[in-house]
Every structure is written in C-alpha cells, then in structure tokens.
Amino acid sequence: MVQFYSPNRRSVNRGIISVTADNLDAQGQGIARHQGKTIFISGLLPGEQAQIQLTEEKRQFAKGKIVKRLSDSPDRVSPPCPHFKVCGGCQQQHVASELQANTKACVLERLMQRETGLNISAHPIIHGPEYGYRRRARLGLQYNAKQRALFMGFRQNQTNDLVNIKHCPVMRPELEQLLQPLSQCLNSLNAVKRLGHVELVLADNGPLIVLRHLDPLKHEDREILRTFSVQHNVSLYLAAGDDNPLEPLSEGQPGPWYQVDGLKLEFSPQDFIQVNDEVNQQMVSQALAWLDLQPTDRVLDLFCGMGNFTLPIAAKVQSVVGVEGVAALVASGQYNAQLNELMNVDFFHENLESDIHRQPWAALGFNKVLLDPARAGAAGVMPHIVKLAPEKVVYVSCNPTTLARDSKALLEAGYHLVSVRMLDMFPHTSHLESMALFIRHDLSGVGD
C-alpha cells in the first residue's frame, strides 16, 4: 500500500513516561513538563507523580492518559457521584473545591494579564455551595431498544450516548429526588419512544418539569403525567415543539418565581434564569455595590435578560433601561417591573449585534452601565459604551476570553480596571464565570 507524507501528521510516542504535575488548567487537567514540552493529563493533580502514555502530540504541547498513578495529592477527594468519569456533566469532582476555585481564579488572572498587561487579583472568590446548587437541569431522553427502556440523563464525555442518571449530587435535592420516579413515569408512557428531552427547574415556590414530546400525547399518557404531578407536588408543562407555547398539564398552576435582592421575579419555565441561586444573589449584590447606586443615577443594563440586575437597580436609582434581544425575556422584565411597582424602568427588545446607533435607547444618556453578554462577548456595543462615557462599568462574563478582549476597549478609552471577581457558579465543571469593575480614569483616584 502506498503511503504519502503529510507534514501535519505527527506520530505519537506510545511508550510509558513518568511525569509529575505542577499545575491544573481550567478544565481540571494536570499540567506536567517532559523534555521541554507541556503535557496535559486528565485526572492528575498538582504534586502527583504518574506513569502516563501520550495520546496526542503537537509541536507545542501533548496530551496523555494515566497508566498508573504513583502518588496522591492531599487535594484529591472521592467523588460522591456514582456516574463520575462516565457522565460528561462534571469533570472535577475528584479535586478539592478550594483548589478548583483557586485554579479558575488564577486562569482568569493570567488571561487578563496577558491580554491587558495588568496584574490584578480575581480574589476574593464568590462562592456558593459545593453540591446541591443546580436549580435547573436539562436531561436528554433516549430509548434504548436493546434494554427496552428509556434512558434519561446527560451525555457521556465526548459521545452522543446518554448516561442513565439515577443520582446527581450537584442538583438541588428537591430536583434530584425526582429523577428515579420521573424515569419510571416516563418509561410507563405509550409515547416512550417519541420523547425529546425533559427540563427540571426549582422555583422558589416549588419544582416544575417541562417535557418535550415529538408526537401528540394520548389521553392515557396525559393522565399518567397528571397523576405524577399531583403525587410529587410538581408543576408539569408539555412542549409539543420549539415554536409552540407551553401547555400547563393542569389548569390553575401557579407561575414559577424567584426572589433577588428582595424583589419577586416571575418567569416562564422556558426563560433563562441563573442556575446557581446563591451565587446569583451574591453576584447581584456585588454588582450593585460596585455601581455605588445613587437616587440621581441613570443606568443602562445591556443583555439584561428578564431583569435579574435591572429590577434590583431600579429600586435604587432615578431610572434604568434594560436592552435584550429575546422578546420573551423583555416581556417578563416588563411584567415584573409592574409586579414590583417599579415605574422607572424601560425595556427595549433590540439586537445588540446589529447597528445599535439607530436603536432608540442609544440616544439616551447614562452615567453608569452594566452588561452581561453571552459567550461571544460585547464587541459590538463597546464603542457605544465608550461614547456614553459612564462613570462606572460593571461587566459580568461567562467567557473570560471575551471579557479580556472587551476590556481593552475600555482601558484604551481611559478607564481603570479596579476589581475582578471569579464567580464559582458551576463547581466541579470547567465553566468560568467572572465580573469586572471599570471606573473612568478621572474619577478613579488613580494617577496618570
């Protein structure tokens, strides 16, 4: 057989080598060095020695798998989840929580320093509970013909196959205790082979379930689901398709709501809410403290969602404007402003990735700005924020790379980066959430 040379093809040394990890990356992989090359090894902690086999080799780095671990770090803990190493939901339950959080904070600090040239601490870290924190979870449903059973769970690591979840210690206990009875209920349906996914949400007034089904449900199945909702005191909604409105299974079901900063926010089961309630409470409190809100302030909240920040801000200032690209979230924000008797709030449904200069909110004046964009960041609105010249800007981020990129626009415009915080919103995962405070240079008390 003829073989052709490929300059991009790199052979992998299949031999066994011994290494000692000296650090972790944000994904929880151990970082070791061998013959001048950085090697990433899943499951190896700083200070641990192991025999490894290389699985991938590039010019600048390599990846390896553990053949035999030769020592244990004091930061190694026993994962409480029986699905750990199989389920793709959590990757770091074997790592002590303090090490996880400090590693993410250090990653954030290094990234900000590399992109902006500034040495700034991401401590103190905003923490929540180590387990039992997740108040929203979406689980896939997959009928296994061989076992003649419906699997309900999360995707396996790097595959499309589902792990049939029986326990999930990162879920709020009120949701975790529904897993096994819900699985039994769904397996008893005639439509068991035609189900899409299920969402579990814990509102402050109780749990709710959204069931996505691919075909209309028969009366018998509806009665089985209705009985389940009564027995387990859970509100149940049916979703026949992505474009169809949710159908409450029982008439008169109370709408879900949660509290933040003393306000009551009602939401649709399909609305985005922060998964970690305790960290969300602290995050909102920190943002309000950083903004140092005064009765004369005019505040702009970009990518505002349903008003998680907007409404608490409104309770303290002259006026606030929230701008959001999802119409349903804008409607929820407007409704909740009325519910909480906040008359100084305006919400705009606008695409913040389009030409914002023609949008009606853009002609208004603001002296403080908060933004909470998606992973893509806020490159399109940064020039307009600079044009507004607010005294303070609070940037809440779910992607440190775009936070670092967007920070440069404010720094170049004369803003000072005063504080950065790492938000431990998703313990045991690689997700890194953060927030940063910028103050206009002439107001920051910092020299030229």
XYZ file of C-alpha atoms in Angstrom:
448
model
C 0.000 0.000 0.000
C 1.339 3.415 -0.976
C 1.740 5.915 1.892
C 2.013 9.641 1.353
C 3.964 12.016 3.544
C 1.842 14.574 5.381
C 3.726 17.442 7.065
C 0.867 17.826 9.598
C 0.882 14.214 10.703
C 2.706 13.688 13.977
C 3.485 10.275 15.339
C 2.633 9.700 18.968
C 5.185 8.064 21.193
C 3.293 5.126 22.678
C 5.955 4.483 25.299
C 5.367 4.958 29.023
C 6.922 8.023 30.638
C 6.940 9.242 34.239
C 5.863 12.812 34.999
C 4.899 14.976 37.957
C 2.088 17.520 37.563
C 2.889 21.034 38.760
C -0.390 22.802 37.960
C -4.008 22.482 36.795
C -5.729 24.094 33.840
C -9.304 25.456 33.894
C -10.628 22.085 32.657
C -9.094 20.308 35.647
C -6.320 18.628 33.637
C -2.967 18.197 35.282
C -0.088 20.092 33.657
C 3.321 18.435 33.547
C 6.547 19.053 31.637
C 8.684 16.460 29.890
C 11.741 17.229 27.781
C 10.677 20.859 27.471
C 7.115 20.101 26.308
C 3.917 20.811 28.226
C 1.713 17.758 28.712
C -1.961 17.845 29.764
C -3.141 14.776 31.689
C -6.767 14.305 32.662
C -7.171 13.181 36.269
C -3.697 14.142 37.534
C -3.390 16.740 40.303
C -0.518 19.092 41.163
C 2.232 17.263 43.060
C 1.108 13.830 41.865
C 3.509 11.580 40.005
C 2.257 9.123 37.407
C 3.259 6.862 34.597
C 1.447 8.109 31.510
C 1.058 7.304 27.846
C 0.875 10.075 25.276
C -2.373 10.109 23.293
C -1.797 13.234 21.202
C 1.332 15.185 20.362
C 1.579 18.650 18.837
C 4.549 20.945 18.280
C 3.919 22.979 21.450
C 2.126 20.501 23.716
C 0.955 16.934 24.172
C -1.874 15.080 25.892
C -1.535 11.935 27.922
C -3.560 9.399 29.882
C -2.653 7.888 33.221
C -1.376 4.320 33.138
C -0.537 4.213 36.842
C -0.717 6.955 39.455
C 2.296 6.734 41.759
C 1.256 9.235 44.447
C -1.847 11.033 45.725
C -2.290 14.740 46.375
C -3.926 15.876 49.637
C -6.302 17.786 47.341
C -7.630 14.543 45.853
C -11.116 13.682 47.132
C -13.541 10.826 46.497
C -16.269 11.867 44.010
C -19.721 11.373 45.585
C -21.440 10.865 42.221
C -21.745 7.238 41.026
C -21.704 8.474 37.423
C -18.393 10.351 37.695
C -15.890 9.563 34.889
C -18.775 8.452 32.649
C -21.146 11.416 32.676
C -19.931 14.488 30.812
C -21.626 16.897 33.222
C -18.893 17.224 35.881
C -15.177 16.747 35.300
C -13.603 17.815 38.593
C -15.342 16.064 41.478
C -12.013 14.402 42.313
C -10.482 17.826 43.032
C -10.925 19.623 46.358
C -13.291 22.561 45.853
C -10.798 25.166 47.083
C -8.220 24.022 44.539
C -10.834 24.065 41.758
C -11.870 27.634 42.521
C -8.340 28.950 43.046
C -7.224 27.361 39.773
C -10.019 29.091 37.865
C -9.198 32.399 39.557
C -5.536 32.036 38.578
C -6.517 31.203 34.988
C -8.631 34.374 34.914
C -5.795 36.462 36.373
C -3.262 35.135 33.834
C -5.625 35.723 30.927
C -6.390 39.289 31.979
C -2.685 39.976 32.483
C -1.778 38.526 29.087
C -4.456 40.468 27.208
C -4.357 43.777 29.098
C -0.899 43.863 30.675
C -2.457 44.412 34.106
C -1.694 42.361 37.207
C -4.970 42.161 39.113
C -6.349 39.666 41.620
C -9.569 37.737 40.974
C -9.952 37.188 44.728
C -11.918 37.049 46.928
C -13.840 34.392 45.015
C -17.640 34.471 45.146
C -18.593 31.015 46.408
C -21.805 29.056 46.779
C -22.496 25.515 47.991
C -20.173 22.776 46.761
C -23.066 20.413 45.960
C -26.834 20.710 45.669
C -26.580 24.054 43.889
C -28.079 23.442 40.459
C -31.698 24.638 40.287
C -32.108 23.970 36.571
C -31.118 20.919 34.531
C -31.929 19.724 31.031
C -31.726 15.969 30.551
C -31.798 14.100 27.292
C -34.221 11.233 26.666
C -33.123 8.279 24.541
C -34.961 4.994 24.048
C -32.614 2.002 24.294
C -34.123 -0.721 22.111
C -31.764 -3.408 23.411
C -32.802 -2.837 27.021
C -36.340 -1.770 26.066
C -36.050 1.218 28.368
C -35.903 4.974 28.195
C -32.590 6.443 29.311
C -32.750 9.862 30.970
C -29.573 11.764 31.664
C -26.590 13.718 30.401
C -24.294 12.952 27.503
C -21.293 10.763 28.085
C -17.976 12.509 27.788
C -17.170 13.092 24.083
C -20.080 10.948 22.810
C -23.767 11.356 21.980
C -24.764 8.437 24.197
C -26.719 9.153 27.351
C -25.734 8.158 30.857
C -28.891 6.896 32.552
C -28.775 9.197 35.565
C -30.066 7.853 38.892
C -28.375 10.393 41.153
C -26.947 13.866 40.571
C -25.437 15.460 43.699
C -24.918 18.851 42.035
C -28.694 19.212 41.584
C -30.799 20.794 44.267
C -32.074 17.910 46.438
C -35.688 18.782 45.542
C -34.849 18.019 41.892
C -32.546 15.047 42.464
C -35.252 13.180 44.377
C -37.489 13.415 41.290
C -35.028 11.610 38.997
C -35.941 7.982 39.671
C -39.737 8.384 39.975
C -39.753 10.592 36.857
C -37.772 7.995 34.923
C -40.247 5.292 35.977
C -43.168 7.507 34.982
C -41.773 8.280 31.523
C -40.953 4.620 30.922
C -44.625 3.767 31.522
C -45.889 6.079 28.732
C -47.167 4.764 25.414
C -45.122 7.536 23.797
C -41.909 6.399 25.498
C -40.089 6.101 22.139
C -41.142 9.596 20.999
C -39.879 11.844 23.771
C -37.255 14.534 23.225
C -35.889 15.917 26.493
C -37.001 16.997 29.938
C -36.130 20.099 31.978
C -36.242 20.238 35.758
C -36.440 23.677 37.363
C -36.667 24.623 41.023
C -38.502 27.900 41.554
C -38.853 29.463 44.985
C -42.456 28.224 45.025
C -41.621 24.630 44.116
C -40.290 22.363 41.358
C -41.529 22.210 37.795
C -40.931 19.919 34.839
C -41.057 20.669 31.113
C -41.463 17.565 28.923
C -40.654 17.825 25.217
C -42.617 15.255 23.193
C -42.388 14.630 19.460
C -45.967 13.419 18.821
C -49.315 14.423 20.388
C -49.818 12.608 23.684
C -52.801 10.307 24.121
C -55.292 10.783 26.939
C -53.882 7.801 28.862
C -50.375 9.291 28.865
C -51.688 12.669 29.944
C -53.448 11.059 32.895
C -50.269 9.220 33.941
C -48.333 12.508 33.863
C -51.102 14.379 35.672
C -51.117 11.751 38.443
C -47.318 12.053 38.746
C -47.514 15.843 39.090
C -50.088 15.557 41.891
C -48.264 12.779 43.758
C -44.955 14.664 43.694
C -46.373 18.175 44.053
C -44.678 19.388 40.871
C -45.973 21.660 38.119
C -45.747 19.905 34.755
C -45.685 21.543 31.323
C -45.829 19.910 27.901
C -43.812 21.187 24.951
C -45.041 19.865 21.607
C -42.362 21.724 19.641
C -39.841 24.517 19.862
C -42.207 27.066 18.291
C -45.363 26.107 20.189
C -46.346 27.655 23.534
C -46.016 25.528 26.629
C -49.123 23.687 27.749
C -49.683 23.517 31.527
C -50.855 19.990 32.249
C -53.219 21.218 34.956
C -55.257 24.389 34.857
C -54.567 26.940 37.534
C -50.921 26.000 38.067
C -49.151 28.913 39.783
C -46.439 30.526 37.695
C -42.850 29.963 38.900
C -40.943 32.783 40.580
C -37.734 33.505 42.452
C -36.534 36.331 44.662
C -33.479 38.512 44.168
C -32.481 41.478 46.312
C -35.906 41.457 47.968
C -37.864 41.510 44.690
C -40.152 38.794 43.314
C -39.485 37.848 39.683
C -41.977 35.602 37.908
C -40.697 33.722 34.884
C -41.769 31.322 32.178
C -40.403 27.779 32.536
C -38.549 28.439 29.273
C -36.948 31.707 30.438
C -33.260 31.784 31.252
C -32.511 32.104 34.963
C -29.147 31.712 36.662
C -28.567 28.072 37.610
C -26.866 28.768 40.945
C -29.236 30.820 43.109
C -26.833 31.523 45.982
C -24.048 32.762 43.701
C -26.599 34.791 41.731
C -27.700 36.564 44.921
C -24.088 37.420 45.761
C -23.331 38.448 42.169
C -26.241 40.888 42.048
C -25.308 42.278 45.459
C -21.681 42.759 44.366
C -22.703 44.469 41.122
C -24.969 46.905 42.955
C -22.229 47.668 45.483
C -19.653 48.259 42.737
C -22.006 50.615 40.878
C -22.485 52.577 44.132
C -26.046 53.409 43.082
C -27.462 56.818 43.955
C -31.028 58.234 43.663
C -29.928 60.501 40.768
C -28.282 57.760 38.672
C -29.396 56.838 35.147
C -28.279 53.262 34.491
C -28.074 51.176 31.314
C -28.288 47.364 31.562
C -27.265 45.648 28.311
C -28.090 41.991 27.585
C -30.458 42.343 30.537
C -32.461 39.124 30.197
C -35.636 39.271 32.261
C -34.226 41.918 34.594
C -32.111 39.929 37.076
C -29.939 43.044 37.532
C -32.255 45.669 36.017
C -35.026 45.483 38.585
C -32.815 45.497 41.699
C -31.029 48.505 40.179
C -34.375 50.249 39.546
C -35.229 50.115 43.242
C -32.267 52.413 43.983
C -31.923 54.920 41.112
C -33.715 57.619 39.142
C -34.109 55.479 36.017
C -32.806 52.316 34.379
C -33.036 50.985 30.823
C -32.696 47.287 30.010
C -31.895 46.106 26.473
C -32.324 42.463 25.458
C -32.506 40.525 22.198
C -35.042 37.867 23.284
C -38.617 39.174 23.141
C -39.981 36.747 25.747
C -37.408 37.896 28.303
C -38.256 41.551 27.620
C -41.935 40.762 28.218
C -41.044 39.032 31.507
C -38.982 42.051 32.560
C -41.807 44.467 31.798
C -44.307 42.313 33.688
C -42.043 42.047 36.733
C -41.423 45.798 36.780
C -45.186 46.276 37.132
C -45.445 43.433 39.657
C -42.866 45.148 41.870
C -44.345 48.631 41.243
C -41.153 49.931 39.625
C -42.192 52.738 37.313
C -38.697 53.986 36.446
C -37.765 51.043 34.187
C -37.868 50.836 30.399
C -37.116 47.643 28.491
C -36.162 47.553 24.809
C -36.221 44.496 22.562
C -33.221 45.102 20.299
C -30.489 43.079 18.612
C -27.259 44.254 20.234
C -25.218 42.657 17.461
C -26.732 44.941 14.802
C -26.296 48.703 14.248
C -27.056 49.919 17.753
C -26.630 53.612 16.965
C -30.093 53.704 15.373
C -31.783 51.973 18.284
C -33.992 54.239 20.439
C -32.184 53.596 23.720
C -28.861 54.664 22.208
C -29.872 58.343 22.141
C -30.396 58.427 25.913
C -27.810 59.475 28.466
C -26.491 57.207 31.243
C -23.903 57.712 33.929
C -23.470 54.022 34.846
C -23.559 50.839 32.739
C -23.871 47.135 33.459
C -23.589 44.448 30.778
C -23.967 40.671 30.937
C -23.391 39.305 27.409
C -23.385 35.741 26.126
C -20.140 33.873 25.410
C -19.496 35.875 22.245
C -18.993 38.966 24.354
C -19.965 42.544 23.586
C -17.588 43.767 20.880
C -20.433 45.488 19.015
C -21.518 47.656 21.949
C -18.131 48.566 23.435
C -17.635 51.634 21.178
C -21.051 52.950 22.213
C -20.315 52.425 25.900
C -17.122 54.416 25.414
C -19.152 57.132 23.655
C -21.566 57.299 26.607
C -18.571 57.917 28.926
C -20.245 56.490 32.051
C -18.579 56.905 35.410
C -18.601 53.166 36.083
C -18.996 49.991 34.037
C -19.672 46.545 35.519
C -19.066 43.696 33.068
C -20.469 40.254 34.005
C -18.983 37.490 31.871
C -19.439 33.784 31.165
C -16.334 33.731 28.941
C -13.051 35.154 30.270
C -11.576 35.344 26.765
C -14.173 37.827 25.519
C -14.080 39.714 28.835
C -10.340 40.222 28.357
C -10.837 41.278 24.732
C -13.637 43.757 25.509
C -11.733 45.152 28.493
C -9.128 46.586 26.145
C -11.711 48.932 24.582
C -12.428 50.474 27.990
C -8.774 50.631 29.025
C -7.830 52.374 25.778
C -10.639 54.892 26.401
C -9.206 55.906 29.745
C -10.929 53.530 32.148
C -9.192 51.887 35.084
C -9.805 48.217 35.867
C -10.449 48.378 39.609
C -11.663 44.901 40.563
C -12.171 41.419 39.127
C -14.004 38.531 40.769
C -14.180 34.870 39.862
C -17.718 33.540 40.325
C -17.780 29.862 41.297
C -21.151 29.457 39.571
C -20.573 25.847 38.428
C -18.372 23.876 40.869
C -16.835 20.645 39.517
C -17.054 21.875 35.904
C -14.730 23.869 33.661
C -17.158 26.803 33.366
C -15.505 30.035 34.469
C -17.764 32.987 35.273
C -16.456 36.387 36.313
C -17.234 40.056 36.742
C -15.146 43.212 36.483
C -15.463 46.841 37.567
C -14.154 49.719 35.439
C -14.073 53.331 36.607
C -13.413 56.317 34.379
C -9.812 57.373 34.934
C -10.606 60.925 36.085
C -12.888 59.505 38.796
C -10.894 56.510 39.936
C -8.397 58.314 42.130
C -5.588 56.660 40.170
C -2.710 58.757 38.907
C -1.948 59.253 35.232
